[in-house]
Coordinates of N, CA and C in Angstrom, one line a residue:
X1 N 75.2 34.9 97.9 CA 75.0 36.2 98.4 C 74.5 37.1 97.3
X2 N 73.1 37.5 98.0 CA 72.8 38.7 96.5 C 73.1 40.2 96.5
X3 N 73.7 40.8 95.5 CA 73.8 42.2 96.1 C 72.6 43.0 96.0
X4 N 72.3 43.9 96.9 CA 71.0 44.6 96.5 C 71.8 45.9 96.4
X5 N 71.7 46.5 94.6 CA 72.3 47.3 94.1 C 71.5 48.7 93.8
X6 N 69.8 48.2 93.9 CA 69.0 49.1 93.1 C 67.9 49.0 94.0
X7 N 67.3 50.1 95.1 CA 66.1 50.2 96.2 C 65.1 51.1 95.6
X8 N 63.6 50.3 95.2 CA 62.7 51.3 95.0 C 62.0 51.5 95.8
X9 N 61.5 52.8 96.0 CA 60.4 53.0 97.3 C 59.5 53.7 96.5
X10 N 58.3 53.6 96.4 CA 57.2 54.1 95.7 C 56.3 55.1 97.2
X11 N 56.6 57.0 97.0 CA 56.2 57.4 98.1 C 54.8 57.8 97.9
X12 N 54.5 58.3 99.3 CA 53.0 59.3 99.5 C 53.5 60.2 98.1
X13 N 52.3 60.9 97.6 CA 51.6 62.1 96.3 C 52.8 62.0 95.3
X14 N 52.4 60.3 95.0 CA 52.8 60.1 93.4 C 54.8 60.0 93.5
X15 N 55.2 60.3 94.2 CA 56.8 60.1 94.6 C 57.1 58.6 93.9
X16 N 58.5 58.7 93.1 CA 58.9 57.2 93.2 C 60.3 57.6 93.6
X17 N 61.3 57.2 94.8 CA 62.6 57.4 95.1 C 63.3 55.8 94.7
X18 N 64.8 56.2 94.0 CA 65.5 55.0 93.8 C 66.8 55.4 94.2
X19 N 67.2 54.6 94.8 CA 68.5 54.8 95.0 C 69.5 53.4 94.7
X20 N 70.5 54.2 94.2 CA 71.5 53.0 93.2 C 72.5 53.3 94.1
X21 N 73.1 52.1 94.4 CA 74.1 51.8 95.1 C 75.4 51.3 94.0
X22 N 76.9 52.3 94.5 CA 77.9 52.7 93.5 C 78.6 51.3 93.9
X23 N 78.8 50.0 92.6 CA 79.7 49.1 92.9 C 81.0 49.5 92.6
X24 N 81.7 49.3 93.9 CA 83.2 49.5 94.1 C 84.1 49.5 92.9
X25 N 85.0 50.3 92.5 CA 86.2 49.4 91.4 C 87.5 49.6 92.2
X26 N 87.6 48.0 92.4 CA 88.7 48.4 94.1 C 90.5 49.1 93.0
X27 N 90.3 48.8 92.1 CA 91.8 49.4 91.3 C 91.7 50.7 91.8
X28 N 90.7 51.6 91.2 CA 90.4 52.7 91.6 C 90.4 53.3 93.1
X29 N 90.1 52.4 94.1 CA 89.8 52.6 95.3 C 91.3 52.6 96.0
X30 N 92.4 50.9 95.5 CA 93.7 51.4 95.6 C 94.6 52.6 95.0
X31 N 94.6 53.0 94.3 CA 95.5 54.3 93.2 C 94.9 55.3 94.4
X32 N 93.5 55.8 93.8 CA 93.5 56.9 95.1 C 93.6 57.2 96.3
X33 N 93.7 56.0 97.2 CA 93.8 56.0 98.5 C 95.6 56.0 98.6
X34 N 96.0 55.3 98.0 CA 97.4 55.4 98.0 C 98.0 57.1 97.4
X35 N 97.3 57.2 96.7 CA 97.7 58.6 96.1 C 97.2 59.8 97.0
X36 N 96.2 59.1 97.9 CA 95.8 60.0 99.2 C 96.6 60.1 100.7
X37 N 96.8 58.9 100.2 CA 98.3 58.8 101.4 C 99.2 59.4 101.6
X38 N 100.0 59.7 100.0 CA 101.1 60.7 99.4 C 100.7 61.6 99.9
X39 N 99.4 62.1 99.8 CA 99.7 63.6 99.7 C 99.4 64.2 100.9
X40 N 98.7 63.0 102.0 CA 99.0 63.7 103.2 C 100.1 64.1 103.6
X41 N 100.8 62.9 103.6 CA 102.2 63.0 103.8 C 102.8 64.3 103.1
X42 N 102.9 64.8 102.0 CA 103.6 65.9 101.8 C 103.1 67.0 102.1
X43 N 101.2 67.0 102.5 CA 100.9 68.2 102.8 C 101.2 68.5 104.3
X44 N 101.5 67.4 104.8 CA 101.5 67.6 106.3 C 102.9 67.9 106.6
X45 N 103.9 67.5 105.6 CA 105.5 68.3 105.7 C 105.6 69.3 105.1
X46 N 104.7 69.9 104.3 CA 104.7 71.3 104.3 C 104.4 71.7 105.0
X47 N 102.9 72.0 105.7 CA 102.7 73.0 106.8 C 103.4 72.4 107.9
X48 N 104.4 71.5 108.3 CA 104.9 71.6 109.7 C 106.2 72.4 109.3
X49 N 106.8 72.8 107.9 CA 108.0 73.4 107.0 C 107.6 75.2 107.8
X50 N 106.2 75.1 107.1 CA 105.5 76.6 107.0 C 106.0 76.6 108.6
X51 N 105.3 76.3 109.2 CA 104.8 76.6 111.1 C 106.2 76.5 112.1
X52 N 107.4 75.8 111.1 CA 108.2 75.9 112.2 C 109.8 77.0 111.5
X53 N 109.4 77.3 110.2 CA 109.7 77.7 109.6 C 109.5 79.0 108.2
X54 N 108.6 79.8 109.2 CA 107.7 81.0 108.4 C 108.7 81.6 107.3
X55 N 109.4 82.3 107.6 CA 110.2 83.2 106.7 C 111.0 82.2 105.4
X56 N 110.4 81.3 105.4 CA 110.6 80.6 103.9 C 109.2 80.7 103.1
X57 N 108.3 81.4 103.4 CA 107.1 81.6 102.6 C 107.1 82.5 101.5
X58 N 107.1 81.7 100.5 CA 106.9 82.7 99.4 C 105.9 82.7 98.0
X59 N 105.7 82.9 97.1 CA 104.4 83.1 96.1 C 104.3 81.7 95.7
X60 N 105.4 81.3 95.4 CA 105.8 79.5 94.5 C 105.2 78.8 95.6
X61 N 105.7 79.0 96.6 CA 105.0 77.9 97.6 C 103.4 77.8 98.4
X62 N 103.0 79.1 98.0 CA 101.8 79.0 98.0 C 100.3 78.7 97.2
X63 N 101.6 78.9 96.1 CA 100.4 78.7 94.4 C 100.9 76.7 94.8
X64 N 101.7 76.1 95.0 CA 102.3 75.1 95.2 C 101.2 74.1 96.0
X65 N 101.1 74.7 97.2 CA 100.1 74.4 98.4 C 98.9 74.7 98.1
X66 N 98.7 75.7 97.9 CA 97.0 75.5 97.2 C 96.5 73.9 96.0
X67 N 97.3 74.8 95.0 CA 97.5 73.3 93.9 C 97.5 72.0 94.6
X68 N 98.3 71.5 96.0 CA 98.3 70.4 96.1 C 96.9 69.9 96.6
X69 N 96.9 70.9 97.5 CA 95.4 71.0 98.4 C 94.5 70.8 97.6
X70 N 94.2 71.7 96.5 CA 92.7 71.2 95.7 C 92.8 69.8 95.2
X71 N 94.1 69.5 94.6 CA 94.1 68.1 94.2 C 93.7 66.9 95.2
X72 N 94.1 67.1 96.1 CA 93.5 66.1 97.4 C 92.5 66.0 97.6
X73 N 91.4 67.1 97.3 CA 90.1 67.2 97.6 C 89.4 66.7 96.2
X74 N 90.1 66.9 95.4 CA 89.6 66.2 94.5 C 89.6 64.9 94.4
X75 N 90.7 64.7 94.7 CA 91.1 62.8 94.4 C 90.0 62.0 95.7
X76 N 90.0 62.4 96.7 CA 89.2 62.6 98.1 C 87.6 61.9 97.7
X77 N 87.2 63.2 97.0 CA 85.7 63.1 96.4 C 85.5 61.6 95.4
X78 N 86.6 61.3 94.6 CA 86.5 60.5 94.0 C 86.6 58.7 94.7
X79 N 87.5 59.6 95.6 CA 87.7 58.2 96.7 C 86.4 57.3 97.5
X80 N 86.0 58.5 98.1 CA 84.9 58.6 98.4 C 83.5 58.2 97.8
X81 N 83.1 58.3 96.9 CA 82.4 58.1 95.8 C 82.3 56.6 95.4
X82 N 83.8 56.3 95.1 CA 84.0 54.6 94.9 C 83.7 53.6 96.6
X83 N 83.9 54.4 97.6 CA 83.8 53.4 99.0 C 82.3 53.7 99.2
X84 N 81.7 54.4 99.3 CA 80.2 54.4 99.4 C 79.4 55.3 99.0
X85 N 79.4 55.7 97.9 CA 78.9 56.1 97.0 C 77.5 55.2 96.4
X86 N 76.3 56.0 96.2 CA 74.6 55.8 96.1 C 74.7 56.8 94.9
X87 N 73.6 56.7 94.3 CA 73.0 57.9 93.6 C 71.4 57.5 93.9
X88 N 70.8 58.7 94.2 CA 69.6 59.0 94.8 C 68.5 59.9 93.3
X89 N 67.7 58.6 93.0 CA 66.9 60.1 91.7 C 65.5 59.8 92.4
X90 N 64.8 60.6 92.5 CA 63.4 61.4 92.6 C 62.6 61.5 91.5
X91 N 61.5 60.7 91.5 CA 60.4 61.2 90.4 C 59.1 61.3 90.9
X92 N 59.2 62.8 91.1 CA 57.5 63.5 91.2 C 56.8 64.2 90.4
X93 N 55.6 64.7 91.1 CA 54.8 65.1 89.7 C 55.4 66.3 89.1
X94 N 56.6 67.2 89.4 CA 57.0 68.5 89.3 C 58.5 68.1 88.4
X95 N 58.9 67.2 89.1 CA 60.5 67.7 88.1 C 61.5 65.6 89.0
X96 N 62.5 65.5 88.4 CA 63.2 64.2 88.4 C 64.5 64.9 89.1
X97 N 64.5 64.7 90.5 CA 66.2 65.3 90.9 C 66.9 63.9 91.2
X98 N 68.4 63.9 90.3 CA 69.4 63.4 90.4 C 70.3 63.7 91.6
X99 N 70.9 62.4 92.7 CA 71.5 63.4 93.3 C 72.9 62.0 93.8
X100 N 73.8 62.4 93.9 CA 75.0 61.6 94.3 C 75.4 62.2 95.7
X101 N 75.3 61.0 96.6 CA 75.2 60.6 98.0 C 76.7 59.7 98.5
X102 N 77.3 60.0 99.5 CA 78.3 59.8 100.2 C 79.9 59.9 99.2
X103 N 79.9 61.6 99.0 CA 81.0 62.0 98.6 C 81.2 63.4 99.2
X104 N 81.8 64.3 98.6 CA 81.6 65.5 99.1 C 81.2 66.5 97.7
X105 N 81.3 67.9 97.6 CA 81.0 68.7 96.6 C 80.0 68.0 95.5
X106 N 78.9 68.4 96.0 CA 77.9 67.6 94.7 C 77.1 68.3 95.0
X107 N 75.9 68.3 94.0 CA 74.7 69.1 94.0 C 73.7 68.0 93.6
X108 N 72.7 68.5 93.8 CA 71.6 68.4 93.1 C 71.1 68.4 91.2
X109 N 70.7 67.6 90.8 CA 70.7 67.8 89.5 C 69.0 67.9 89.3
X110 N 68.3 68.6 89.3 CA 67.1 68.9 89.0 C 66.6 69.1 87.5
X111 N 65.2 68.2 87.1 CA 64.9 68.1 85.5 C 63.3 68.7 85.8
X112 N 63.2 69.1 84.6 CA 61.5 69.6 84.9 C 61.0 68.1 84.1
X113 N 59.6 68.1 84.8 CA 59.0 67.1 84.5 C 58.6 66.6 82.7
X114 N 57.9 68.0 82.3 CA 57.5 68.4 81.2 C 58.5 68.3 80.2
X115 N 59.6 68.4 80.4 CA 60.7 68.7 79.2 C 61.8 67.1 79.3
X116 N 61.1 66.0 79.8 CA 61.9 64.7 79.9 C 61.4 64.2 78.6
X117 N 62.1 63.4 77.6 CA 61.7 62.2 77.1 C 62.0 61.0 77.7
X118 N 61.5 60.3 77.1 CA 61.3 59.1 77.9 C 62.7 58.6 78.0
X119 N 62.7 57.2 79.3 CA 63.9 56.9 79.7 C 64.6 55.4 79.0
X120 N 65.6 55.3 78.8 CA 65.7 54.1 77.7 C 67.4 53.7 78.3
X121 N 67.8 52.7 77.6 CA 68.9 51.9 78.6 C 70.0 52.5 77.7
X122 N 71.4 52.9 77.2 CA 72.8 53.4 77.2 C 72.8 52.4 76.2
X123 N 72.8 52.5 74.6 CA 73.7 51.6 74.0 C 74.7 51.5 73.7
X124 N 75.2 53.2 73.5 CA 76.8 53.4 73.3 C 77.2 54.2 74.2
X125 N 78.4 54.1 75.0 CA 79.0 54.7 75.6 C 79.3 55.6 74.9
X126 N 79.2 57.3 75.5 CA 79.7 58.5 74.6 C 81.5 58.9 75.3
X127 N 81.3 58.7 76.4 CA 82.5 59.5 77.5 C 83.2 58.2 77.6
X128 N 84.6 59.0 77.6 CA 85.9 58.6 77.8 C 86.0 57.1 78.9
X129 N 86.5 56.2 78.6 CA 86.5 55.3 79.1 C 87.5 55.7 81.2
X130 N 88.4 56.8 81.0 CA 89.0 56.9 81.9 C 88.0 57.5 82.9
X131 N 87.3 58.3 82.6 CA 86.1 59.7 83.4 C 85.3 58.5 83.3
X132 N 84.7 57.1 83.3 CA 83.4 56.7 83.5 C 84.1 55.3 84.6
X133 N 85.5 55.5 84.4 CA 86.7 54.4 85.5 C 86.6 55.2 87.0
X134 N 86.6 56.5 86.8 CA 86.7 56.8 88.1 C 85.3 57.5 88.5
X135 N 84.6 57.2 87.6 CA 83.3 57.6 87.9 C 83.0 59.0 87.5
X136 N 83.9 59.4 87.3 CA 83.3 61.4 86.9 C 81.9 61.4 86.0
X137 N 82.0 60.6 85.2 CA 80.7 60.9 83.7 C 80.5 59.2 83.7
X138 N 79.1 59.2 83.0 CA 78.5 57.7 82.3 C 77.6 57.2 83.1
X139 N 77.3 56.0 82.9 CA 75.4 55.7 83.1 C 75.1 55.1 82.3
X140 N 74.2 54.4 82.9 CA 73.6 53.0 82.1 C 72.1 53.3 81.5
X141 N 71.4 54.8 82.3 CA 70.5 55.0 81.7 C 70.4 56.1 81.5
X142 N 69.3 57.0 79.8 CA 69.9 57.8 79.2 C 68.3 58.2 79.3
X143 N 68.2 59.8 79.6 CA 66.9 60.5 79.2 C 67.1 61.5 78.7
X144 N 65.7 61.9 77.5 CA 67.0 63.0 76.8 C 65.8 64.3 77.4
X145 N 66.6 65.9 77.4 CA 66.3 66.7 78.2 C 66.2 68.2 77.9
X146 N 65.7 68.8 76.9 CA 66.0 69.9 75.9 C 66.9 69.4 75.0
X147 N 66.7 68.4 74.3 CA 67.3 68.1 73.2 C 68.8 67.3 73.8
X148 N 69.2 67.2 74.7 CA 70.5 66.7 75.3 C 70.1 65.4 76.0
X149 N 71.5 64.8 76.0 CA 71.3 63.4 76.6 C 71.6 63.2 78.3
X150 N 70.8 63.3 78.9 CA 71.6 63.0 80.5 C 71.3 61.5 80.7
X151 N 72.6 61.2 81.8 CA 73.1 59.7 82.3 C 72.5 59.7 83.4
X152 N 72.5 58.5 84.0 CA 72.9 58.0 85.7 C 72.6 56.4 85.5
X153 N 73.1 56.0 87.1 CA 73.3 54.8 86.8 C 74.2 54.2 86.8
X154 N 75.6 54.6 87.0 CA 77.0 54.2 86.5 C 77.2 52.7 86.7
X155 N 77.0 52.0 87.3 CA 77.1 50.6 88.1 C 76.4 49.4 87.7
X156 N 75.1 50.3 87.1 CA 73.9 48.8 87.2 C 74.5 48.0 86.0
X157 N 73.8 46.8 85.9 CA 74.1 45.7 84.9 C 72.8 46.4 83.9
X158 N 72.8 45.7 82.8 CA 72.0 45.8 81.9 C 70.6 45.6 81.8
X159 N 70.5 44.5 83.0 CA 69.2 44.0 83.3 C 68.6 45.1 84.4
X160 N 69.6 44.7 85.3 CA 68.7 46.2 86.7 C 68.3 47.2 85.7
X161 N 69.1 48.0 84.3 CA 68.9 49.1 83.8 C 67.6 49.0 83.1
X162 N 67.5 47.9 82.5 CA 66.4 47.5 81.7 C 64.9 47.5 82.7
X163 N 65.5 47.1 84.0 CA 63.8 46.7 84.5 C 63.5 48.4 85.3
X164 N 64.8 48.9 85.9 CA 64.7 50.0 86.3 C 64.3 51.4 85.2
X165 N 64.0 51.4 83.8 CA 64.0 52.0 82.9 C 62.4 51.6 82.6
X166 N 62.2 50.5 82.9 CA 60.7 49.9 82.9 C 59.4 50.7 84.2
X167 N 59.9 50.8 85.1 CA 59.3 51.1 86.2 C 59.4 53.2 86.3
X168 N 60.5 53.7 85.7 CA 60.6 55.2 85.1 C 59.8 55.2 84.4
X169 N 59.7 54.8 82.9 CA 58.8 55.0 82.1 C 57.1 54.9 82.7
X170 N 57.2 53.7 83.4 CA 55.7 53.6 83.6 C 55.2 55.2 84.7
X171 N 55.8 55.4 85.6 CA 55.5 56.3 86.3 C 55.6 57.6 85.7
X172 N 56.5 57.8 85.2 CA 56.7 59.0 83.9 C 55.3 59.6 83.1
X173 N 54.8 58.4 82.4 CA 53.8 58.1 81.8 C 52.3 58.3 82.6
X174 N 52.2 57.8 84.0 CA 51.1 57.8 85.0 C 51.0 59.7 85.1
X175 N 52.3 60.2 85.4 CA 52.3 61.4 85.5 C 51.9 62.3 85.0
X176 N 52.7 62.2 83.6 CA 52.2 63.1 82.9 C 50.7 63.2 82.2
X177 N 50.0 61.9 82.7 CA 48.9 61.4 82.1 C 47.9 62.8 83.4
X178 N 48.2 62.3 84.2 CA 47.6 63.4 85.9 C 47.8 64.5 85.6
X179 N 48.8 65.2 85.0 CA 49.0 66.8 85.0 C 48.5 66.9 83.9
X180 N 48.1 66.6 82.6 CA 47.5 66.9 81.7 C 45.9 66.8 82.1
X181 N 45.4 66.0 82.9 CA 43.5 65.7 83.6 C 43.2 66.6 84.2

């Protein structure tokens, strides 16, 4: 069985779209889901505490309940991320957008075209081994961008990065060759 981890589509006016498909780290996938379990459970015995029980409402329990709540959404996104989680980049003739697909709270990462150097594969891991475990930071391929280094990629093997870093470059290069003609 092969996995197909890495989809190129080469579009209409010079478009190349890739999307990297996020391999699971099921440790990760157990702890948060379990830890997502907990906290329904407690947030759901608080507000049935709250609703059948108002006049116990007070500052602590609401700095309390907020706190738990953002944590959930956080752990949530991350959950989410590891079950089907993609990252989606875009390279057209204008700018390279980065974008992470099947989580929640994410944006768009937008690059201008003009200010990329070229794209090259990750030799050293910079970020924390825990943040690149649950996926927060890291990447297998590195382009640098006003002087800074941006990632993506978190998943691929060395080889996908290598051939996928091959097929960036060359289109990179086609591009900027067209906007300068």
């Amino acid at each position: 069985m092969i996995k197909e981890n890495v989809r190129i589509k080469s579009g209409e006016h010079s478009r190349l779209v890739v999307t990297l498909k996020r391999e699971a780290n099921y440790l990760v996938l157990f702890l948060t889901g379990a830890w997502l379990l907990v906290w329904a459970g407690i947030t759901l015995t608080i507000f049935y505490g709250l609703a059948t029980n108002p006049e116990k409402i007070d500052g602590e329990l609401i700095i309390f309940t907020t706190l738990i709540t953002l944590a959930g959404v956080l752990v949530l996104k991350y959950f989410l991320w590891h079950l089907n989680g993609r990252e989606r980049v875009e390279l057209n003739a204008q700018e390279l957008t980065v974008q992470k697909l099947g989580t929640i709270l994410t944006s768009k990462r937008k690059y201008e075209l003009s200010q990329i150097d070229n794209f090259r594969v990750v030799t050293k891991q910079t970020s924390p081994l825990i943040f690149r475990m649950y996926g927060i930071t890291g990447g297998q391929i590195q382009f640098g961008y006003y002087g800074n280094n941006k990632v993506f990629g978190q998943t691929l093997s060395k080889k996908e990065a290598e051939n996928l870093v091959n097929v960036l470059n060359e289109k990179l290069l086609s591009l900027t060759r067209a906007k300068k003609n």
